[in-house]
mmCIF file of N, CA and C in Angstrom:
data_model
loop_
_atom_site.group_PDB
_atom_site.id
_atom_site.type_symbol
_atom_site.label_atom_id
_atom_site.label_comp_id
_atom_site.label_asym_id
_atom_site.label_seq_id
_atom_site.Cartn_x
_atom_site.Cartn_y
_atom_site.Cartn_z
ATOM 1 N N UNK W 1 0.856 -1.170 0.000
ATOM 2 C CA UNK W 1 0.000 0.000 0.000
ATOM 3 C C UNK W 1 0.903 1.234 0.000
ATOM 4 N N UNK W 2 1.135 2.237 -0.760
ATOM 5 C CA UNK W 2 1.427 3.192 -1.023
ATOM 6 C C UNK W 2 1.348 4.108 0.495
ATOM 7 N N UNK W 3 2.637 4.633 0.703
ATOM 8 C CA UNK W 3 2.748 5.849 2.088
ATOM 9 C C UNK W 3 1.655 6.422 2.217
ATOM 10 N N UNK W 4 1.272 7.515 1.364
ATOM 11 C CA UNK W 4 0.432 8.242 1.416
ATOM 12 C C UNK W 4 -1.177 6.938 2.160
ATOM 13 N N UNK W 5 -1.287 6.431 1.066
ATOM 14 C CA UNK W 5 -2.607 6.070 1.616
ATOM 15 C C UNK W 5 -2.853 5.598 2.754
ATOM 16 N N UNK W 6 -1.754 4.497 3.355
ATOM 17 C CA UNK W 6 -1.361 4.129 4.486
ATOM 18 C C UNK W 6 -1.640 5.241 5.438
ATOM 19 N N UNK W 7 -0.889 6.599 5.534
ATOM 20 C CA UNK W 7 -1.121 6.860 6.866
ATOM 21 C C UNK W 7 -2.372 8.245 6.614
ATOM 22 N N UNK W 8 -3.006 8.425 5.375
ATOM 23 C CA UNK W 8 -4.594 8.641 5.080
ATOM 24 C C UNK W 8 -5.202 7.648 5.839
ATOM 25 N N UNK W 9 -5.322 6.760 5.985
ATOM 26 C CA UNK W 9 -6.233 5.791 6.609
ATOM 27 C C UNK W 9 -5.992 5.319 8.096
ATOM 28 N N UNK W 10 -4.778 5.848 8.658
ATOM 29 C CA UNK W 10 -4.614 6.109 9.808
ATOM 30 C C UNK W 10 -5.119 7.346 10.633
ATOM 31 N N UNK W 11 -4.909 8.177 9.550
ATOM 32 C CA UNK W 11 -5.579 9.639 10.056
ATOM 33 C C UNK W 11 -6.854 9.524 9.843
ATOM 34 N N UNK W 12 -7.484 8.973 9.227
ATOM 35 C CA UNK W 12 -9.098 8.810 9.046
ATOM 36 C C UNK W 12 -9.776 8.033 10.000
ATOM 37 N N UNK W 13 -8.997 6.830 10.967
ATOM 38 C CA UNK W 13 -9.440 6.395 11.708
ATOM 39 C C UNK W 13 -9.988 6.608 12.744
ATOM 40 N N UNK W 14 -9.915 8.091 12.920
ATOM 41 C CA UNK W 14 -9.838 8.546 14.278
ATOM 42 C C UNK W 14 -9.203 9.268 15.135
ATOM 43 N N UNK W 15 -8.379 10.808 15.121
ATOM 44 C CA UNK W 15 -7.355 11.041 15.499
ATOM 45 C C UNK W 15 -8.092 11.543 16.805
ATOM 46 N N UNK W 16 -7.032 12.451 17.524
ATOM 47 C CA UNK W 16 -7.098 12.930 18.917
ATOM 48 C C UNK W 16 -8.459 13.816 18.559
ATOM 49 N N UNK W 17 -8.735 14.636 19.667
ATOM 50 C CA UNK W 17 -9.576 15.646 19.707
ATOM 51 C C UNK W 17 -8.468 16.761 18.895
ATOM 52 N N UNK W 18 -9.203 17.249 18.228
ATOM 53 C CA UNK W 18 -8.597 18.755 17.807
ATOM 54 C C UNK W 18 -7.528 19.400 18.511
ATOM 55 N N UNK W 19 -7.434 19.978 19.700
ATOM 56 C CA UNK W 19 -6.319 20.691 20.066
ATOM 57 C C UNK W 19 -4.944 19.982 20.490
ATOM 58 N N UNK W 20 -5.111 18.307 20.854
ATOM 59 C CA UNK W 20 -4.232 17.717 20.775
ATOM 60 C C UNK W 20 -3.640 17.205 19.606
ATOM 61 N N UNK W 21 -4.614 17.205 18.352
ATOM 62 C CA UNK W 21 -4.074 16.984 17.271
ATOM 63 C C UNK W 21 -3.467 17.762 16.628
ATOM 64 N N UNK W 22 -3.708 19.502 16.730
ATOM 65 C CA UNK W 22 -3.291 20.432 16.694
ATOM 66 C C UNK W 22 -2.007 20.366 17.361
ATOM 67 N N UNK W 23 -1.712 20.088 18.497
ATOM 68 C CA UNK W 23 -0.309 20.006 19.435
ATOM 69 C C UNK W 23 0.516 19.284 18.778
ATOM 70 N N UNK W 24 -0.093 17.934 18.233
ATOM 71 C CA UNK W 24 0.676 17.050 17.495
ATOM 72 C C UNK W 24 1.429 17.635 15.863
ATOM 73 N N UNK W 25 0.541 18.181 15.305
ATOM 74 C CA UNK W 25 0.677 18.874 14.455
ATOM 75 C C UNK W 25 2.067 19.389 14.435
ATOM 76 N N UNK W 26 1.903 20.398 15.349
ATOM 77 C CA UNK W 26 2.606 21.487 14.966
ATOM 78 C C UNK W 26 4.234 20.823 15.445
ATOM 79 N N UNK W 27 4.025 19.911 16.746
ATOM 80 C CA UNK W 27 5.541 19.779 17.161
ATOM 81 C C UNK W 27 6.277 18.851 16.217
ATOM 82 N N UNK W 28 5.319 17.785 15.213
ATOM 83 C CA UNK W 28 6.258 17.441 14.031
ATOM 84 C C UNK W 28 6.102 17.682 13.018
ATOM 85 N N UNK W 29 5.754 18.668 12.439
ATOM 86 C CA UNK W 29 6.184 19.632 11.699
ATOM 87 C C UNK W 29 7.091 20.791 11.832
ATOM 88 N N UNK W 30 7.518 20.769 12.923
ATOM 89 C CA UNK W 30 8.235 22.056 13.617
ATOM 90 C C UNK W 30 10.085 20.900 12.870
ATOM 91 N N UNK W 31 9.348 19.596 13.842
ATOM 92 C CA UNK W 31 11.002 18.674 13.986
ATOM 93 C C UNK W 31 11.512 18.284 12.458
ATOM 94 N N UNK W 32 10.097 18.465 11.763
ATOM 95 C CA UNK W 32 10.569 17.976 10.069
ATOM 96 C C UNK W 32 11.427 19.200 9.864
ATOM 97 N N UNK W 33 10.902 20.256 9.851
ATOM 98 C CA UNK W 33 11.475 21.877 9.076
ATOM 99 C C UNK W 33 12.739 21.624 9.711
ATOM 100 N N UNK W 34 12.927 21.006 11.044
ATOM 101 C CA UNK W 34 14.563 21.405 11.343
ATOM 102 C C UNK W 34 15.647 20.640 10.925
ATOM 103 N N UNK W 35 15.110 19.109 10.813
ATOM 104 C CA UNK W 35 15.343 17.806 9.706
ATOM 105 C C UNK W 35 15.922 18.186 8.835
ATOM 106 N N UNK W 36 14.875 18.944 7.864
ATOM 107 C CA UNK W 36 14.930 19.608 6.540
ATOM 108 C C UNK W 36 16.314 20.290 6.299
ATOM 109 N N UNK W 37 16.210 21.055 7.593
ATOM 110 C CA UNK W 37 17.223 22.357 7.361
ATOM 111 C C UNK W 37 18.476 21.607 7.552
ATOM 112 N N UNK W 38 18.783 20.945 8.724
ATOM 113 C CA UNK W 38 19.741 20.034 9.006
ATOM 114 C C UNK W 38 20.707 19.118 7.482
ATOM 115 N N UNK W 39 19.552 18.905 6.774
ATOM 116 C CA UNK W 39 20.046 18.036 5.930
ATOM 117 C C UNK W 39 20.028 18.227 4.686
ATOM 118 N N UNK W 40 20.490 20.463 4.856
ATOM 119 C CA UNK W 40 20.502 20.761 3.245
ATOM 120 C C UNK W 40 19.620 20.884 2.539
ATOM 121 N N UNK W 41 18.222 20.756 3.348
ATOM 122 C CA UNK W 41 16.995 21.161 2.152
ATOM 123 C C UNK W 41 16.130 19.533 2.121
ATOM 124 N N UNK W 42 16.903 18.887 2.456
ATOM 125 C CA UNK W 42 16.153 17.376 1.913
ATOM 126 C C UNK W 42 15.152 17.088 2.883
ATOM 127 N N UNK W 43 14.178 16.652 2.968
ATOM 128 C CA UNK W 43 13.426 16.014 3.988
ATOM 129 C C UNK W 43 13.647 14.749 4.252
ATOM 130 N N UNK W 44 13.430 14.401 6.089
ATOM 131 C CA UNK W 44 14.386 13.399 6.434
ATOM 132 C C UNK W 44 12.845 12.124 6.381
ATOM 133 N N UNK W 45 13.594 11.071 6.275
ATOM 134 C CA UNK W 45 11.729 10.116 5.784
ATOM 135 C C UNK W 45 11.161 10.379 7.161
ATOM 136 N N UNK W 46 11.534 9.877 8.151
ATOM 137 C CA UNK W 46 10.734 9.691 9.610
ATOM 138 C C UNK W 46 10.121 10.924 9.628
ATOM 139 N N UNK W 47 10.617 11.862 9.515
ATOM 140 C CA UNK W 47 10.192 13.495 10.055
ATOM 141 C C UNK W 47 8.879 13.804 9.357
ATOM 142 N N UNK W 48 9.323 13.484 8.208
ATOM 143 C CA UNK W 48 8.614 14.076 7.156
ATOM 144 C C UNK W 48 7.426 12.909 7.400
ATOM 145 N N UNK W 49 7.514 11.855 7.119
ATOM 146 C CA UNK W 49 6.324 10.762 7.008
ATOM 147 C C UNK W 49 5.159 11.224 8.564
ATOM 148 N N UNK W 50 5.872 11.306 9.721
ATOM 149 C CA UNK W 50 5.081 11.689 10.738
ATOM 150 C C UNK W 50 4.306 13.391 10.467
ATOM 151 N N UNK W 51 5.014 14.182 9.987
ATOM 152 C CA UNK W 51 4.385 15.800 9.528
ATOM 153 C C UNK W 51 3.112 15.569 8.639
ATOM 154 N N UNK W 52 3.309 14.639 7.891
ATOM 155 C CA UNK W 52 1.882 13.969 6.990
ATOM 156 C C UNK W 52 1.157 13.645 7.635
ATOM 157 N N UNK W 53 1.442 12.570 8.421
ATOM 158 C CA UNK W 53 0.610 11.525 9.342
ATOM 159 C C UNK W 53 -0.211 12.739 10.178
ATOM 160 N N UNK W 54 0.500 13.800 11.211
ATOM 161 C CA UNK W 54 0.033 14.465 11.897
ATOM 162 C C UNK W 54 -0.859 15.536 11.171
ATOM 163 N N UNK W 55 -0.622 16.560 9.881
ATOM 164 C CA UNK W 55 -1.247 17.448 8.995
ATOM 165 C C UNK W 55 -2.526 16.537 9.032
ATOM 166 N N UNK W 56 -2.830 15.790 8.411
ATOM 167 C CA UNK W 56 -3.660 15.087 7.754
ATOM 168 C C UNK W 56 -5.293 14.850 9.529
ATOM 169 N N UNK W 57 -4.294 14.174 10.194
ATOM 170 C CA UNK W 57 -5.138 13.788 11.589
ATOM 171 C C UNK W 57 -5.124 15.026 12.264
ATOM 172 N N UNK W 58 -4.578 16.495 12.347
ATOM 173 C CA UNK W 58 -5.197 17.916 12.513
ATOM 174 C C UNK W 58 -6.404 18.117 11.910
ATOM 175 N N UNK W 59 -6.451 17.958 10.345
ATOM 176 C CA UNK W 59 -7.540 18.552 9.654
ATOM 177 C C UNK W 59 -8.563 17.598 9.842
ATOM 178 N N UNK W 60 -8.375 16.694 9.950
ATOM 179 C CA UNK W 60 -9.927 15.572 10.419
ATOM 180 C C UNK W 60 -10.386 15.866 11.655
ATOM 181 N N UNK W 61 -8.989 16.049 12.499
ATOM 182 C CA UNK W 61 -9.682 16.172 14.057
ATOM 183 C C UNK W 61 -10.595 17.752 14.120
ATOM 184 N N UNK W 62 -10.338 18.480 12.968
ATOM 185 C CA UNK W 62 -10.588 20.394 12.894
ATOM 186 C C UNK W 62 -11.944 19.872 12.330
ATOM 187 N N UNK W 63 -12.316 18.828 11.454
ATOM 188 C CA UNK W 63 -13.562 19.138 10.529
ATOM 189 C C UNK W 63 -14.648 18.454 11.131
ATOM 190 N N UNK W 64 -14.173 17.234 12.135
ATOM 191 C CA UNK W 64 -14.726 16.515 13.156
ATOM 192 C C UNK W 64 -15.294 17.292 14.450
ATOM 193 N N UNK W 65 -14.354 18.152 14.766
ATOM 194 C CA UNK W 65 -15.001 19.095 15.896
ATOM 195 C C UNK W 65 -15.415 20.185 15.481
ATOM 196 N N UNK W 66 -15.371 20.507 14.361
ATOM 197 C CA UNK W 66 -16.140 21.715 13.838
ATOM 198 C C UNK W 66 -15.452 23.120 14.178
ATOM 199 N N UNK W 67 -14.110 22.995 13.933
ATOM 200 C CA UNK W 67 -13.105 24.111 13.557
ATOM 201 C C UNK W 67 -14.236 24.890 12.433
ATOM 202 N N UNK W 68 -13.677 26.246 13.019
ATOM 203 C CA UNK W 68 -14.580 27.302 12.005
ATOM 204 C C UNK W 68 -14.644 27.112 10.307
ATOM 205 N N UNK W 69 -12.965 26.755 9.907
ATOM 206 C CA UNK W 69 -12.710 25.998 8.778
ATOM 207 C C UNK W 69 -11.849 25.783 8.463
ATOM 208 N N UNK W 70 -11.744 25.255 7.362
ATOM 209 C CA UNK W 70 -10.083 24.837 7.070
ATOM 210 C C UNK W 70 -8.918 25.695 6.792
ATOM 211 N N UNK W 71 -8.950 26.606 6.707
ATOM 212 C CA UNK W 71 -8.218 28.194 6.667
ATOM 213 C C UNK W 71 -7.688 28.412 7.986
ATOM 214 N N UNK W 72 -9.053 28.678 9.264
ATOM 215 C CA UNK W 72 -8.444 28.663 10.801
ATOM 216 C C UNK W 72 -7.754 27.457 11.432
ATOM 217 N N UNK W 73 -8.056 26.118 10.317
ATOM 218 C CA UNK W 73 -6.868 24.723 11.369
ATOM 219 C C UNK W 73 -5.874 25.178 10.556
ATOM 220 N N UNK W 74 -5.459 25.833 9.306
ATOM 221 C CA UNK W 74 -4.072 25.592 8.917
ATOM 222 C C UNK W 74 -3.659 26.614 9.588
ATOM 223 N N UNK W 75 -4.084 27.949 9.407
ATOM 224 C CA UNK W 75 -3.433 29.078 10.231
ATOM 225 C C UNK W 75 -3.226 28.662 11.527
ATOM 226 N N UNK W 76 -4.130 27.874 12.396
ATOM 227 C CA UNK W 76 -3.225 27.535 13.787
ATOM 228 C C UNK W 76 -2.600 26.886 13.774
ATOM 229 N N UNK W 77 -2.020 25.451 12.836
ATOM 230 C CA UNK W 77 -0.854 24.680 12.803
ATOM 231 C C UNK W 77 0.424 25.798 12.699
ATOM 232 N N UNK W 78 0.138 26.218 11.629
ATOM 233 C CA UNK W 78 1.263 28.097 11.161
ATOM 234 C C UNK W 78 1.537 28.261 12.376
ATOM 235 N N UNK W 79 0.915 28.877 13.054
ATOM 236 C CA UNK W 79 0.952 29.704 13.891
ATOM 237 C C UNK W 79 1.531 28.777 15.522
ATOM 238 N N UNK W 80 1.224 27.483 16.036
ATOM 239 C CA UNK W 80 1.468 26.994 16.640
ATOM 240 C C UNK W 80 3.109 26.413 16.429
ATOM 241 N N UNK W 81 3.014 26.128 14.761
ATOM 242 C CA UNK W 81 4.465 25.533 14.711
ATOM 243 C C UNK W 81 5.447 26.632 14.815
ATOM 244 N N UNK W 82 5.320 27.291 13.931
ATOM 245 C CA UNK W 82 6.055 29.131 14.658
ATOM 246 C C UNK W 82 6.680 28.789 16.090
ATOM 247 N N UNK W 83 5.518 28.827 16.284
ATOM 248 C CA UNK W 83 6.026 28.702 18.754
ATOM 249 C C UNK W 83 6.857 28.110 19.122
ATOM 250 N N UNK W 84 6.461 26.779 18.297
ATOM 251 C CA UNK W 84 7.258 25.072 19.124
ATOM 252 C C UNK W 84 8.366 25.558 18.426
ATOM 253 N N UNK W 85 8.907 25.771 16.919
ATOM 254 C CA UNK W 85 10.009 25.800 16.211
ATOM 255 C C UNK W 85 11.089 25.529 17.313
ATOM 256 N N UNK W 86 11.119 27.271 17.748
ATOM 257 C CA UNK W 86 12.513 27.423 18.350
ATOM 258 C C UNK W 86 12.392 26.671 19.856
ATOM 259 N N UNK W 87 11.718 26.171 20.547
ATOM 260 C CA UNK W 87 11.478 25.792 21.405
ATOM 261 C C UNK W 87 12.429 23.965 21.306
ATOM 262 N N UNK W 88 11.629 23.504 20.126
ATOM 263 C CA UNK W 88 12.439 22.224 19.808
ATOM 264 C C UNK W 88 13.812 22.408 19.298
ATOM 265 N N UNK W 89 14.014 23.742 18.768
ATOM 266 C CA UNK W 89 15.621 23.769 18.264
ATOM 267 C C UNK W 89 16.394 24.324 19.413
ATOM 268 N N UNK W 90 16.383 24.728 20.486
ATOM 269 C CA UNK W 90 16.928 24.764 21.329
ATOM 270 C C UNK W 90 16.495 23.755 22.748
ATOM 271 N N UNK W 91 16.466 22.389 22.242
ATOM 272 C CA UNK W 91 16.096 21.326 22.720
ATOM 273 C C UNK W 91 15.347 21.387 24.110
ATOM 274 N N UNK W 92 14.984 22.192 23.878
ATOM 275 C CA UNK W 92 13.521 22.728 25.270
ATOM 276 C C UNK W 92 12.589 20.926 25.788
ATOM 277 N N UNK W 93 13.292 20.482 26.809
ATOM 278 C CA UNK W 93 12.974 19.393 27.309
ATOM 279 C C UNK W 93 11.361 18.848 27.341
ATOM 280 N N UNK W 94 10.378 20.303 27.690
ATOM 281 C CA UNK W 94 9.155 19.715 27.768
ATOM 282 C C UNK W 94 8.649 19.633 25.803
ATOM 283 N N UNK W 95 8.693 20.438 25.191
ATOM 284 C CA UNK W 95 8.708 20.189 23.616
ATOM 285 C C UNK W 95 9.107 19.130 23.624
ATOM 286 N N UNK W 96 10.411 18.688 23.649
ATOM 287 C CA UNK W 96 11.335 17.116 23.192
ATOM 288 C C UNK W 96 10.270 15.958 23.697
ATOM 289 N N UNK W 97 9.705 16.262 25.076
ATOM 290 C CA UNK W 97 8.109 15.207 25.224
ATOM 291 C C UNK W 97 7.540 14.998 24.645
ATOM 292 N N UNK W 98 6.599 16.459 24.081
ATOM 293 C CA UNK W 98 5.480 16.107 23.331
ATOM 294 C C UNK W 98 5.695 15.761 22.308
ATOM 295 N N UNK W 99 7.146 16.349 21.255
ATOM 296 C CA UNK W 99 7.431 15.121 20.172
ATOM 297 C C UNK W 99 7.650 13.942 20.214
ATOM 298 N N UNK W 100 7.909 13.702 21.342
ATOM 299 C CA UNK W 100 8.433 12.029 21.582
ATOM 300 C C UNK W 100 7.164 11.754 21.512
ATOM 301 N N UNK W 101 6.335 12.066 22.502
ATOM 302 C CA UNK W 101 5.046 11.409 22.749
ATOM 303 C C UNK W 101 4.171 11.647 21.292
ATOM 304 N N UNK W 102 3.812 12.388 20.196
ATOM 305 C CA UNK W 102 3.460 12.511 19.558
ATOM 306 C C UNK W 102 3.784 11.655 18.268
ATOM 307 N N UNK W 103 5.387 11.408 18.049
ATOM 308 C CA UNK W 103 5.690 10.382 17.484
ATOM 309 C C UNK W 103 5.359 8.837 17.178
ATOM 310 N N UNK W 104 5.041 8.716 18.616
ATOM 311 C CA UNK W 104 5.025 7.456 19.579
ATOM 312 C C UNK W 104 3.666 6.503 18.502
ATOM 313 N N UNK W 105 2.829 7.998 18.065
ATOM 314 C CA UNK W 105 1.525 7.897 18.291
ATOM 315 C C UNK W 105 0.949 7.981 16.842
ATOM 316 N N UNK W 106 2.355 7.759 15.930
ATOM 317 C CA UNK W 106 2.262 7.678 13.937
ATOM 318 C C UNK W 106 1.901 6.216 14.244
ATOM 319 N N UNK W 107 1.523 5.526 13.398
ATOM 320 C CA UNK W 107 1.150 4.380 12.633
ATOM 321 C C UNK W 107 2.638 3.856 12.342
ATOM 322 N N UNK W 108 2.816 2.643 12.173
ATOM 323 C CA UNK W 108 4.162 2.137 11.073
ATOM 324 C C UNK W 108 3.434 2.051 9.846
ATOM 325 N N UNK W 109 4.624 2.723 8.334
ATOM 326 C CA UNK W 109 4.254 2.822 7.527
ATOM 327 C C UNK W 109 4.424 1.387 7.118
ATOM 328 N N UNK W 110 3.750 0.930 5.856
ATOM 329 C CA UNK W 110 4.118 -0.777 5.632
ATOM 330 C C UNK W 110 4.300 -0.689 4.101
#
């Protein structure tokens, strides 16, 4: 089964409530961008495969709880990952949690 669809159908299953999916969101997408940067521009697979996994289970958990719309869940991922960024790049211990713990909490791709 193809990445993409794989963790589409993980995110469709059911993600957190909204603001934790939102939390999730943003702290790996924050760890991909620094991945990214780390490695010259490239995106690193883990980073990047979980930033999908998490984007994807934000906007279900936003359309499921009835986020105003899809404009206000992306602007608060924006806006949340902004925060965490420097927080995870200066290895800010309680951030380094919630990515761990947020990680924890991708699917294995197959």
């Amino acid at each position: 089964m193809p990445v993409l669809l794989t963790l589409w159908l993980a995110a469709a299953s059911g993600p957190p409530p909204w603001p934790e999916s939102l939390t999730c969101a943003a702290h790996v997408q924050a760890w991909a961008e620094l991945a990214k940067d780390a490695n010259g521009g490239m995106p690193e697979d883990r980073s990047f495969d979980a930033a999908i996994f998490w984007s994807m289970a934000a906007m279900e958990a936003a359309r499921r709880d009835k986020v105003e719309s899809a404009a206000v869940a992306e602007a608060a991922q924006k806006t949340e990952r902004a925060r965490v960024k420097p927080l995870l790049a200066a290895k800010d211990p309680a951030a380094g949690a919630v990515l761990a713990d947020c990680v924890k909490q991708v699917p294995p791709i197959k």
